[in-house]
Coordinates of C-alpha atoms in Angstrom, one line a residue:
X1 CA 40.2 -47.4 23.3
X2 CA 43.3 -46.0 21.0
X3 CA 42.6 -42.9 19.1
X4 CA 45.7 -43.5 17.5
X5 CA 47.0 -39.9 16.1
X6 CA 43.2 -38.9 15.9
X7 CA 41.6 -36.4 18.1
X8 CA 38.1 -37.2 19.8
X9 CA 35.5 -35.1 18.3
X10 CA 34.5 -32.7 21.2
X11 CA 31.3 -31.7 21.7
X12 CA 31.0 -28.7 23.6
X13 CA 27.5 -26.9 22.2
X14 CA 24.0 -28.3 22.7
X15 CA 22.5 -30.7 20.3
X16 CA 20.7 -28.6 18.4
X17 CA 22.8 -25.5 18.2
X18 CA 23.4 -24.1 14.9
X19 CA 26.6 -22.7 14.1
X20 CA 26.9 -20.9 11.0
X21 CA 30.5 -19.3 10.0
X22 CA 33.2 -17.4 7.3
X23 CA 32.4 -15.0 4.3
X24 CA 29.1 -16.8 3.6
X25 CA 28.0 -16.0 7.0
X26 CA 29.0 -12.4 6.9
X27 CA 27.4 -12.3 3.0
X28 CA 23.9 -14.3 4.3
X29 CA 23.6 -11.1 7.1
X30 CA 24.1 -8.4 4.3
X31 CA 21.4 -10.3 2.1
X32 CA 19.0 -9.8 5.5
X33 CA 19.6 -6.1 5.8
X34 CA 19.1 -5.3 2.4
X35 CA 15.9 -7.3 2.5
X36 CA 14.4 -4.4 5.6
X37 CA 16.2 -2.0 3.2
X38 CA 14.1 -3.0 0.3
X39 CA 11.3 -2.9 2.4
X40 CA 12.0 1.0 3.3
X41 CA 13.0 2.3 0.2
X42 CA 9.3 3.2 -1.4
X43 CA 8.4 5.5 1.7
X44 CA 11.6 7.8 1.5
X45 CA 11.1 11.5 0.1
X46 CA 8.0 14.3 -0.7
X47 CA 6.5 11.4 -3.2
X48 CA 7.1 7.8 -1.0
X49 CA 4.0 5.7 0.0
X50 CA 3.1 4.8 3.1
X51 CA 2.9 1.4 4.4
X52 CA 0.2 -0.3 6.1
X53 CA 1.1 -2.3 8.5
X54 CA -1.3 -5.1 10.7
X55 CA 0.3 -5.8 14.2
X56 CA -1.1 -9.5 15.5
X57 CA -3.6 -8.0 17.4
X58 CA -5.1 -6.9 14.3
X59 CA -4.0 -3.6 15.6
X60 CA -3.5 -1.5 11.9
X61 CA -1.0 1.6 11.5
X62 CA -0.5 3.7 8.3
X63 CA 2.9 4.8 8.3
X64 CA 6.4 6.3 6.2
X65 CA 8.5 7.0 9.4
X66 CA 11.5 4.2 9.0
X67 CA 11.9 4.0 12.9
X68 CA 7.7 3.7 13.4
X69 CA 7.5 1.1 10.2
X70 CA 11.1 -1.1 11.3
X71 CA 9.7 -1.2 15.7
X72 CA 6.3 -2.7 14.6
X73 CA 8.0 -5.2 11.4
X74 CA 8.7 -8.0 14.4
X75 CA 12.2 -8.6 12.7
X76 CA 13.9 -11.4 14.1
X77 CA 16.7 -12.0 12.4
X78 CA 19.3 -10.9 14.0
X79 CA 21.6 -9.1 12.0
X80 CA 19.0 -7.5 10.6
X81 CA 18.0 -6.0 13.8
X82 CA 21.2 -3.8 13.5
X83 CA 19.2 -1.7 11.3
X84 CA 16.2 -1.2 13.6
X85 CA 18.6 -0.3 16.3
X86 CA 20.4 2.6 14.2
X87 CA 16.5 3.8 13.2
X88 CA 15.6 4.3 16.8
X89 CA 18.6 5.7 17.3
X90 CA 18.3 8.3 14.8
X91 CA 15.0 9.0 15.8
X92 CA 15.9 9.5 19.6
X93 CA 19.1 12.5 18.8
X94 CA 17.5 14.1 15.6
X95 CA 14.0 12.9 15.4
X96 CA 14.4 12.6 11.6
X97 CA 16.5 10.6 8.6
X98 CA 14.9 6.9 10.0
X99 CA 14.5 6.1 6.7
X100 CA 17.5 7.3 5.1
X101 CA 20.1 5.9 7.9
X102 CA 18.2 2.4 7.2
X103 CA 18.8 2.8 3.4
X104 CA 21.8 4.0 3.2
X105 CA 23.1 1.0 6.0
X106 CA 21.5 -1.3 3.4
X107 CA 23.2 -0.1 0.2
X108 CA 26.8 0.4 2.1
X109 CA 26.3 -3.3 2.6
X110 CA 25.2 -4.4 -1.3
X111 CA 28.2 -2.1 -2.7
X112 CA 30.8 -4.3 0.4
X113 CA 28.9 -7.8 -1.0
X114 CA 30.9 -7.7 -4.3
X115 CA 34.5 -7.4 -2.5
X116 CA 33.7 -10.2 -0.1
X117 CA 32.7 -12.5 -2.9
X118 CA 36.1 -11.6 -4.5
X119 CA 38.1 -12.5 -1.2
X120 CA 39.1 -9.2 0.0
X121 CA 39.3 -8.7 3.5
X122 CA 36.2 -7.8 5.7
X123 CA 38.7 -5.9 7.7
X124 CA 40.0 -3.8 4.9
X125 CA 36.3 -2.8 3.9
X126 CA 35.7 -1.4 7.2
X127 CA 39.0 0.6 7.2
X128 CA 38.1 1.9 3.9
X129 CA 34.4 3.0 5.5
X130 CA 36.2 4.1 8.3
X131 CA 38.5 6.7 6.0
X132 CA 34.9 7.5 3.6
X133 CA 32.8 8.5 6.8
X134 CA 35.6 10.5 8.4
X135 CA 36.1 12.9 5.1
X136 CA 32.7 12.9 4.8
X137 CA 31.6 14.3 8.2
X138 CA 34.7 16.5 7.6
X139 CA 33.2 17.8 4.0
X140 CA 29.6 18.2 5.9
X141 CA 31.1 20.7 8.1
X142 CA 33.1 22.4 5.9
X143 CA 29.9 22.8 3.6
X144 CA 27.4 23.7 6.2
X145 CA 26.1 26.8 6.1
X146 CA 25.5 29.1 9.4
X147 CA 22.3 31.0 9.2
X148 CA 22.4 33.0 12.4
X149 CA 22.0 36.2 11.6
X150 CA 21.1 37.1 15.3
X151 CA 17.4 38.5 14.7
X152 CA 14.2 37.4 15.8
X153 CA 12.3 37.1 12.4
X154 CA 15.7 35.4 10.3
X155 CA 15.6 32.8 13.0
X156 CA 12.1 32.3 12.7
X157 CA 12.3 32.1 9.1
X158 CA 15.3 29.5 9.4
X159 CA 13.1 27.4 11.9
X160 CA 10.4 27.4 9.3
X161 CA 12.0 26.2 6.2
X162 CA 13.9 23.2 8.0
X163 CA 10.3 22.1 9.5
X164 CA 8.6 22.4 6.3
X165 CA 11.5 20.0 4.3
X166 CA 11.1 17.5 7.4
X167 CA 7.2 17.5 6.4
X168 CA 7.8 17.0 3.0
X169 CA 8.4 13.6 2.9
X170 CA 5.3 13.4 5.5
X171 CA 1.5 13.2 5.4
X172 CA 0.6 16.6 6.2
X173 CA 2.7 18.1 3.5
X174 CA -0.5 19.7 1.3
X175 CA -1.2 21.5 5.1
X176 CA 2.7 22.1 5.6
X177 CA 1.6 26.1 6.1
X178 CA -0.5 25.3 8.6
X179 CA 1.2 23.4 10.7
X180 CA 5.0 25.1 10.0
X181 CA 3.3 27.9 12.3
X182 CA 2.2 25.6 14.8
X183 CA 5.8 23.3 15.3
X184 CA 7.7 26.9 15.5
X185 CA 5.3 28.5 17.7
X186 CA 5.4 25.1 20.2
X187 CA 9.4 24.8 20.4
X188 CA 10.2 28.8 20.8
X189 CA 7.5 28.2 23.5
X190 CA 10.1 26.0 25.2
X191 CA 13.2 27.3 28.1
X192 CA 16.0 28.0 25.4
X193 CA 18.7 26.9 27.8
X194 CA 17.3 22.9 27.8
X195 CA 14.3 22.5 25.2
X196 CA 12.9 19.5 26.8
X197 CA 9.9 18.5 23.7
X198 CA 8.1 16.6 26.4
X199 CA 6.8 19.6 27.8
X200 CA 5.4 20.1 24.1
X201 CA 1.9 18.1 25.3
X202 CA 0.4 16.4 22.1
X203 CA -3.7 15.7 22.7
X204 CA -5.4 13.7 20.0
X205 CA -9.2 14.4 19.5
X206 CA -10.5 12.3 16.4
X207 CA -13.4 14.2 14.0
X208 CA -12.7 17.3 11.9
X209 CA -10.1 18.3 9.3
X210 CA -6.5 18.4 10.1
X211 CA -6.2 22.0 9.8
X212 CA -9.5 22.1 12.8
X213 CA -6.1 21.4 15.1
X214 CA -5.0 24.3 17.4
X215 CA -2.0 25.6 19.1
X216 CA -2.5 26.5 22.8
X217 CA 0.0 28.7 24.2
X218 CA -0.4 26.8 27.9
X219 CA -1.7 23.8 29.0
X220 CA -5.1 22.1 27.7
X221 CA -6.2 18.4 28.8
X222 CA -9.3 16.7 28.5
X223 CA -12.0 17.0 31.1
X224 CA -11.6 14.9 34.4
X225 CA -14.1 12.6 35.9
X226 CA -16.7 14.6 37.1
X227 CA -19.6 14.0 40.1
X228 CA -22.6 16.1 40.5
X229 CA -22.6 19.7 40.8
X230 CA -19.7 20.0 38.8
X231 CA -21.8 21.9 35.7
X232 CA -22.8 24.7 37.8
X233 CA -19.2 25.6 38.4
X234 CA -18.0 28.6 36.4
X235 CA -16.2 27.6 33.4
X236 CA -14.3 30.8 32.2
X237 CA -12.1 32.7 34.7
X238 CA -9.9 36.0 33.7
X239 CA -6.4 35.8 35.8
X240 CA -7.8 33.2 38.0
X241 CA -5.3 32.0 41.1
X242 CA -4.6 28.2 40.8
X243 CA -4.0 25.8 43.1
X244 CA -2.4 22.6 42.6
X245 CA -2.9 19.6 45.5
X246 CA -1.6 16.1 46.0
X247 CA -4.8 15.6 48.4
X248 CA -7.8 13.6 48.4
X249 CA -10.8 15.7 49.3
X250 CA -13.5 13.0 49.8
X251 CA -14.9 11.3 52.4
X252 CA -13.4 7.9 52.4
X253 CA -15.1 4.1 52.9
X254 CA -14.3 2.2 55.3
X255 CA -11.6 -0.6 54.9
X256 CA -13.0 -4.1 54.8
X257 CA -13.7 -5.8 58.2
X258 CA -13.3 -2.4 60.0
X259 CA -15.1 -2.4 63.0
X260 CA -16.4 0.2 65.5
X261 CA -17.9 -0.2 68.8
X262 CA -20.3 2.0 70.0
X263 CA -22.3 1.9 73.6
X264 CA -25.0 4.4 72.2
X265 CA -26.3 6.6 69.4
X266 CA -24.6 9.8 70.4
X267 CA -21.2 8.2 70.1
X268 CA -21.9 7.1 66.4
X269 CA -23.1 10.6 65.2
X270 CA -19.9 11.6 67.0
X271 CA -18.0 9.6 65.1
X272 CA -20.1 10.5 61.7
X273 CA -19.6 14.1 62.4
X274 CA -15.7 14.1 63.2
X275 CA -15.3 12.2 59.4
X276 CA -17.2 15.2 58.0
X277 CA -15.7 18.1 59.8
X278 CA -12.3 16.6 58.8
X279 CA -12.9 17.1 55.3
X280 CA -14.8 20.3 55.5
X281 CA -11.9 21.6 57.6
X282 CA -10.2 21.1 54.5
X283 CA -12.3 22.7 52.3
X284 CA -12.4 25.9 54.2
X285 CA -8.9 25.8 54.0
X286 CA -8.7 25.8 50.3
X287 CA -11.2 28.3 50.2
X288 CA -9.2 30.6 52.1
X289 CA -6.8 30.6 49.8
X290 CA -8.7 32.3 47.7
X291 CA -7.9 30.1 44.6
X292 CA -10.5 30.6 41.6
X293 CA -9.1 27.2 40.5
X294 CA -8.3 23.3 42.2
X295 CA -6.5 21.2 40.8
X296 CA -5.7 17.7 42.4
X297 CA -3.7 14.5 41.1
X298 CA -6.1 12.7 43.7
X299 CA -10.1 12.3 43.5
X300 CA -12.1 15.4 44.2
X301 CA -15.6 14.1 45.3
X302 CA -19.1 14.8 45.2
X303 CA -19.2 17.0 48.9
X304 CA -16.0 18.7 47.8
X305 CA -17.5 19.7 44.1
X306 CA -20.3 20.9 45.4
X307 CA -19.3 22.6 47.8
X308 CA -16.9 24.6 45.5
X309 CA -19.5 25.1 42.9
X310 CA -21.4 26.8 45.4
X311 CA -18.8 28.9 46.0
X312 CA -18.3 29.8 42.6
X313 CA -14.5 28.1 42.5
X314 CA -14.2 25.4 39.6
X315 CA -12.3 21.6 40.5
X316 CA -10.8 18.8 38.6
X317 CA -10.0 16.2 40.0
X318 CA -7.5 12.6 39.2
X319 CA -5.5 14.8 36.7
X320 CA -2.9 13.1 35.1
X321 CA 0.6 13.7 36.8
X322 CA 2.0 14.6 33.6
X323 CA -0.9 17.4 32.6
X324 CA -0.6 18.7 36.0
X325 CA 2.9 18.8 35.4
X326 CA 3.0 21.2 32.6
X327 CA 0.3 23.1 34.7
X328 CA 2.8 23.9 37.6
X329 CA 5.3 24.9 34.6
X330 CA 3.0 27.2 32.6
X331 CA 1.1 29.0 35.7
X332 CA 3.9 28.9 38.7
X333 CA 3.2 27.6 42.2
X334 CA 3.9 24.5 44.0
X335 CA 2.1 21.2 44.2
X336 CA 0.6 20.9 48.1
X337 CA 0.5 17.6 49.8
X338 CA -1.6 19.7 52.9
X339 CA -4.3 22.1 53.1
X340 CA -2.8 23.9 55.9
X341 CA -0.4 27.1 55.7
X342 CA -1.0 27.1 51.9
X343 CA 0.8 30.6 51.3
X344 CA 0.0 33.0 48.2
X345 CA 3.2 32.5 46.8
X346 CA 1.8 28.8 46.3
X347 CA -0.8 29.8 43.8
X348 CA -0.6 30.0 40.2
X349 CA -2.3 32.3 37.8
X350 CA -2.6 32.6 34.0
X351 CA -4.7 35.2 31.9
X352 CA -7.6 33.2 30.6
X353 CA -9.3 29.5 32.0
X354 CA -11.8 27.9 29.9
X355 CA -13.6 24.7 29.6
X356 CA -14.3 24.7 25.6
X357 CA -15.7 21.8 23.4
X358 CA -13.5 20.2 21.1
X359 CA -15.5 18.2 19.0
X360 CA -16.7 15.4 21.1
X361 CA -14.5 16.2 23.8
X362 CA -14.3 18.8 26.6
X363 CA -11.6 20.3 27.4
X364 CA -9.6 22.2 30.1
X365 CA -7.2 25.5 28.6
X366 CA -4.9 27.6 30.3
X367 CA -4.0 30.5 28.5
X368 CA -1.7 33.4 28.6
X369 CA 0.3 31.6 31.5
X370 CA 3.1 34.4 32.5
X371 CA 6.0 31.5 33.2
X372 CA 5.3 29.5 29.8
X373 CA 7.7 27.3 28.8
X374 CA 5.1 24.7 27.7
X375 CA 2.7 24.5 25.4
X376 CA 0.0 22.1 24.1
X377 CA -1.1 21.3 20.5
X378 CA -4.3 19.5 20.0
X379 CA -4.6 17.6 17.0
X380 CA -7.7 16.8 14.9
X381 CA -8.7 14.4 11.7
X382 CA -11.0 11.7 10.4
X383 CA -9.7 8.8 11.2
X384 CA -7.4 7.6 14.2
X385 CA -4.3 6.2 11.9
X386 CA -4.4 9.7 10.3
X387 CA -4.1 11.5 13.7
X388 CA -1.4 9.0 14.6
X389 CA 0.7 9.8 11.6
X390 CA 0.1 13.3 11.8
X391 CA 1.7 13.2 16.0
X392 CA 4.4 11.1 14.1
X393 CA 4.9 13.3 11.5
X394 CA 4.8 16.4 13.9
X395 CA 7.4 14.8 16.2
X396 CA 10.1 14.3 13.7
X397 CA 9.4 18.4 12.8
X398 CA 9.7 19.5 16.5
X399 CA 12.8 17.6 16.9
X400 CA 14.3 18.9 13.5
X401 CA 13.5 22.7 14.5
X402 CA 15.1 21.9 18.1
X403 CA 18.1 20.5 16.3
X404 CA 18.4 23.7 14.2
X405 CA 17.7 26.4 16.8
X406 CA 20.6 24.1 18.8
X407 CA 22.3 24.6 16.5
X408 CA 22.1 26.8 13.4
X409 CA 23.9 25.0 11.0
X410 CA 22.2 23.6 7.6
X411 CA 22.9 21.9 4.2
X412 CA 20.4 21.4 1.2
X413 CA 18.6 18.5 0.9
X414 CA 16.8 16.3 -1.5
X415 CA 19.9 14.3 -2.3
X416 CA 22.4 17.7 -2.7
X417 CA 24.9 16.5 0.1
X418 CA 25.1 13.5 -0.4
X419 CA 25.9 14.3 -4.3
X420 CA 28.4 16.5 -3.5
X421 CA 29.9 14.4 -0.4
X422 CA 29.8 11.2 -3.2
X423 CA 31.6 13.6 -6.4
X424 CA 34.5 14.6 -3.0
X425 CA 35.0 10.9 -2.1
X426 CA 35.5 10.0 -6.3
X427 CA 38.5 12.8 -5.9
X428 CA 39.7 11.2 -3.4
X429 CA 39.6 8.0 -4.0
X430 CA 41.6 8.6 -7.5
X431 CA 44.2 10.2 -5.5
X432 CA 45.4 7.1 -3.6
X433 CA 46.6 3.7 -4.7
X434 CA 45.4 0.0 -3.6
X435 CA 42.4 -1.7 -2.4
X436 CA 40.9 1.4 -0.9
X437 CA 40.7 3.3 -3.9
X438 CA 38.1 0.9 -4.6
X439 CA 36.4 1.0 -1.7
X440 CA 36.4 4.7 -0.7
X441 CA 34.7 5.1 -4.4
X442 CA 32.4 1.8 -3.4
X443 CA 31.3 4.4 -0.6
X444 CA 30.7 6.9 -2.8
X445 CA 28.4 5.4 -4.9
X446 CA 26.6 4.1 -2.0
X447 CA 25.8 7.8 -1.2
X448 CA 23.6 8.3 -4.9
X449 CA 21.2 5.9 -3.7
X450 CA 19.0 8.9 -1.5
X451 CA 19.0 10.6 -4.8
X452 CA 18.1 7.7 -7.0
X453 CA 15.1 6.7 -4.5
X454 CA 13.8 10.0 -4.5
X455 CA 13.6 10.0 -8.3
X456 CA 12.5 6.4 -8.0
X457 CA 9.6 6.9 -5.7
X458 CA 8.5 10.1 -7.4
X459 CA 8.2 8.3 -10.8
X460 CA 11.2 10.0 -12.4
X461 CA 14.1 9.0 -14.6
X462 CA 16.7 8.2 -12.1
X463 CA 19.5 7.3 -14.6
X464 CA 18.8 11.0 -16.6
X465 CA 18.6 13.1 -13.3
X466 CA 21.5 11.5 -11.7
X467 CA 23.5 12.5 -14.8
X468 CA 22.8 15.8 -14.3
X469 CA 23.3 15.7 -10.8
X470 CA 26.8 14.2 -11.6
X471 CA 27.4 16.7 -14.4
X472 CA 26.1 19.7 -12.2
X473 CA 28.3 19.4 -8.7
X474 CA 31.2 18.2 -11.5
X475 CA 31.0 22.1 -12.2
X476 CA 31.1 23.2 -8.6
X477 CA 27.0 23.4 -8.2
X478 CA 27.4 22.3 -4.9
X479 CA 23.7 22.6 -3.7
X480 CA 22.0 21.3 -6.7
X481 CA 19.7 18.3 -6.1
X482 CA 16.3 16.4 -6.8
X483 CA 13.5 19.3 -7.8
X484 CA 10.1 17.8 -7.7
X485 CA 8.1 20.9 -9.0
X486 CA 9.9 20.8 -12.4
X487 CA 11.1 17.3 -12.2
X488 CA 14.4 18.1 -12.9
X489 CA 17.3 19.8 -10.7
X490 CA 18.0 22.8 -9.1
X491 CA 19.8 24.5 -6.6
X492 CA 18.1 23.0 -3.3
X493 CA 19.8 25.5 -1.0
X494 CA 18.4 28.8 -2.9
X495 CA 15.1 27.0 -2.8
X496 CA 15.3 26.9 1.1
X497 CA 15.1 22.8 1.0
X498 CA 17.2 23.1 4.0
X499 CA 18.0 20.2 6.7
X500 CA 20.3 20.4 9.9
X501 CA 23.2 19.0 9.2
X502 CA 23.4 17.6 12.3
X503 CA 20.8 15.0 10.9
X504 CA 23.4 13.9 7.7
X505 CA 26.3 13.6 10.2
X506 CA 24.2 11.5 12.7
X507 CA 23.0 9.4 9.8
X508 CA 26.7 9.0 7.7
X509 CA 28.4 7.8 11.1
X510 CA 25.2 5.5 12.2
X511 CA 24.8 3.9 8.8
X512 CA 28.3 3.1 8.5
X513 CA 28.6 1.9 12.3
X514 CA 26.1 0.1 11.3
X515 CA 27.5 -1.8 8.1
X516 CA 31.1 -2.6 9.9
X517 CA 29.4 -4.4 12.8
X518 CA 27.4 -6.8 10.4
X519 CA 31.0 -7.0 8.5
X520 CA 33.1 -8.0 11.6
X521 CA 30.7 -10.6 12.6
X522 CA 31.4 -13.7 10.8
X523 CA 29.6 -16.3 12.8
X524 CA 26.5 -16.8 14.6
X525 CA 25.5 -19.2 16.9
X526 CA 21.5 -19.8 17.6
X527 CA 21.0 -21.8 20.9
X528 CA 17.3 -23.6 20.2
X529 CA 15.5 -23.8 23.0
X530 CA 15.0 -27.4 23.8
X531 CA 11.8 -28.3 24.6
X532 CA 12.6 -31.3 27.1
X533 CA 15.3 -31.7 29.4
X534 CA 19.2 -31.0 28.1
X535 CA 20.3 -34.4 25.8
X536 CA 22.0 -36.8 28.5
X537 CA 19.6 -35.8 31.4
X538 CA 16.9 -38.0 30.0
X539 CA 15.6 -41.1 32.3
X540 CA 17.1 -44.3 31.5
X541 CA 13.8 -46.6 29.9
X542 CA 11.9 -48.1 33.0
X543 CA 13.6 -45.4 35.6
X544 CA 12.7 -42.5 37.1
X545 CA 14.4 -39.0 36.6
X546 CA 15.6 -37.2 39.5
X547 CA 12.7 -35.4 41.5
X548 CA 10.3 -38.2 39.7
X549 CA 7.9 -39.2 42.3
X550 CA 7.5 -42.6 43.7
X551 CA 4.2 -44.9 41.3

């Protein structure tokens, strides 16, 4: 056949494939981000709500972490799983700001919308960002204020008032005293040289009041399977001597199918007697020791328990590698995969053991460990979701206080920087000619809407306090930001609402990363998943397909 001058129409996708593409692609993806941004913005600040959220297995969390709220959402678009990404992210390096990263991603997309509707560039919006989130991070440094003073108590003090602002926003703000203590007690517990927050263990015992949770300055886990004569073991030691084993110390069944052949009776005690002296062997081993204390990662029987509770020597076995983990951190020693040549220098020791009830639980404590750099925090409350939330809550206050005693560095928060940063970029922005004036001041608008939520949420008059704001850093206040005792503003820095500033440089760069991705990407191609073979692999009518078999 003659095409003539025309080209055949090349198909090269599958049937089925949707192709979407241009500025109302790029504008479609923004309108899908600010939908999860939407979403967010009631749970940020002292005064958001939670959300409750019902997985498909009916599973039900009560939440106002962003990164906890945007993993269990199920988005699927996919653009607007950008903004999940960044939350994670943020939660992973600074443990807080999931929330405000999101929203602020979502609002430096609405204020780019306008321009791309107008037929500027998506390529000269993200070199405008670009410019914005450089000065910014620039101003952040400039402004942050270092508040080492090289004592013990001022760093203390420092620690306390960044982990109390990273609770405001949380559940157990009315108990923020309380637990303030208790999130600066567990991370100065930890080796200054790495801080590894996993070795901050995190046991959840439901029943009680939140403030029935304790700090121990060791290692506590819940009681291990247990076989008879285990409650006539001695459950309090003072400076016991530990040991820790990889070893099984039971007698073991036989495999299936195993079979023995004996020619008389004397050769089957033999054999009966040789399994028991084998592990008896290895129990007067372990006594020898002269531990107080076994631990083993493996099952510690019924011959083996009683026979240290008649001894006087308490044993847990099948502890969880990661409890006994912590052990070997907080006491000293070395885990044994033997019984024999087990040295002294092998044993651990720590002031106080006890077994202690925890409301419905038992549980085992080591206290006063001489090599502690761990440390556990049990947490009680009513109800499972409120425990949850409080372990979520707790986590984003451990990693703020390990961010700050990284590094000592803070800004005021409730909406101060990012004021001030947002009054810089206005400066600016007048101070250069073109398309990015507009858009360096687009960014700085985008920065008031942490300030304007946090009135929002808290029932204020945005447009009034904003004014203020505005009027306030126009004067040089350079601290001054949301104050939700007098529901006005004030200077946030001499009222200690301090943050790392770590935390606003990780969430500028993220948030605009973020928005410059979903503005490069102008078209999106969905593959559907066909639900038969590929189009022209189907059987001609009355045939058979390949690998058909034979009527």
């Amino acid at each position: 056949m003659n095409f003539g001058n025309r080209t055949p129409t090349i198909v090269v996708l599958k049937e089925g494939t949707d192709a979407s593409q241009g500025r109302g692609q790029i504008i479609s993806n923004i309108n899908a981000c600010i939908a999860i941004q939407e979403t967010l913005k009631p749970t940020l600040g002292p005064l958001g709500s939670d959300i409750l959220i019902v997985t498909s297995n009916q599973k039900t969390t009560i939440s106002n972490d962003g990164a906890t709220i945007l993993k269990l959402l199920d988005v699927v678009h996919p653009a607007a799983k950008t903004l999940v990404d960044i939350s994670r992210a943020q939660d992973a390096e600074v443990g807080d700001g999931t929330t405000s990263v999101t929203i602020l991603a979502g609002e430096l997309m609405k204020e780019a919308k306008p321009f791309l509707e107008e037929g500027i560039s998506p390529h000269l919006i993200q070199k405008g960002y670009r410019t914005a989130v450089r000065l910014a991070v620039d101003k952040v440094n400039e402004l942050a204020v270092n508040v080492s003073s090289g004592t013990q108590e001022s760093t203390r003090e420092m620690l306390e008032r960044c982990a109390k602002t990273a609770m405001s926003s949380k559940l157990i703000y009315n108990n923020s005293v309380f637990f303030v203590k208790m999130v600066v007690d567990a991370v100065l517990s930890l080796d200054r040289n790495d801080l590894d927050d996993k070795l901050i263990g995190i046991k959840k015992v439901a029943g009680g009041s939140m403030e029935d949770s304790m700090f121990v300055d060791g290692v506590a886990f819940k009681k291990t399977f247990s076989y008879a004569g285990f409650e006539q073991q001695p459950k309090k030691f003072t400076n016991p001597k530990i040991l820790s084993l990889n070893v099984e110390l039971e007698l073991k069944a036989e495999k299936d199918n195993a079979e023995v052949r004996v020619e008389n009776v004397a050769d089957y005690q033999a054999i009966v007697d040789a399994e028991w002296q084998i592990i008896l062997n290895k129990l007067n081993q372990v006594e020898e020791t002269g531990a107080n204390i076994v631990l083993s990662k493996l099952p510690i029987g019924d011959l083996a328990t009683q026979y240290f509770a008649d001894r006087n020597i308490f044993c847990a076995g099948r502890v969880a590698a990661g409890d006994m983990d912590r052990v070997i951190k907080a006491v000293g020693g070395a885990i044994q995969s033997t019984t024999t040549d087990i040295k002294a220098e092998y044993l651990g020791s720590c002031d106080l053991f006890e077994e202690m009830q925890i409301g419905s639980e038992r549980y085992n404590t080591f206290r006063g460990c001489p090599q502690t750099k761990t440390c556990t925090l049990l947490l009680r409350g009513g109800a499972e979701q409120v425990i949850a939330e409080v372990e979520r809550s707790l986590h984003d206050a451990i990693m703020i206080v390990k961010r700050a005693l990284q590094n000592k560095i803070v800004v005021a928060g409730g909406g101060a920087i990012e004021m001030e940063i947002s009054k810089y970029l206005r400066d600016y922005s007048k101070t250069i000619a073109g398309k990015q004036q507009l858009i360096i001041n687009a960014f700085a608008k985008a920065l008031e809407v942490i300030p304007r939520q946090l009135c929002e949420n808290a029932g204020f008059d945005a447009i009034e306090i904003l004014n203020k704001l505005r009027l306030a850093h126009s004067k040089g206040e350079k601290w001054f930001g949301v104050d939700f005792e007098t529901e006005s503003i004030a200077d946030n820095f001499a009222k200690f609402v301090w943050e790392p500033a770590l935390v606003k440089i990780n969430e500028l760069t993220s948030a605009t990363e973020a928005t410059n991705l979903i503005l490069s990407v102008d078209e999106t191609i969905t593959n559907k998943e066909s639900a038969g073979p590929a189009a022209g692999m189907m059987p001609p009518q009355g045939g058979r397909g390949r690998g058909m078999p034979m009527q």
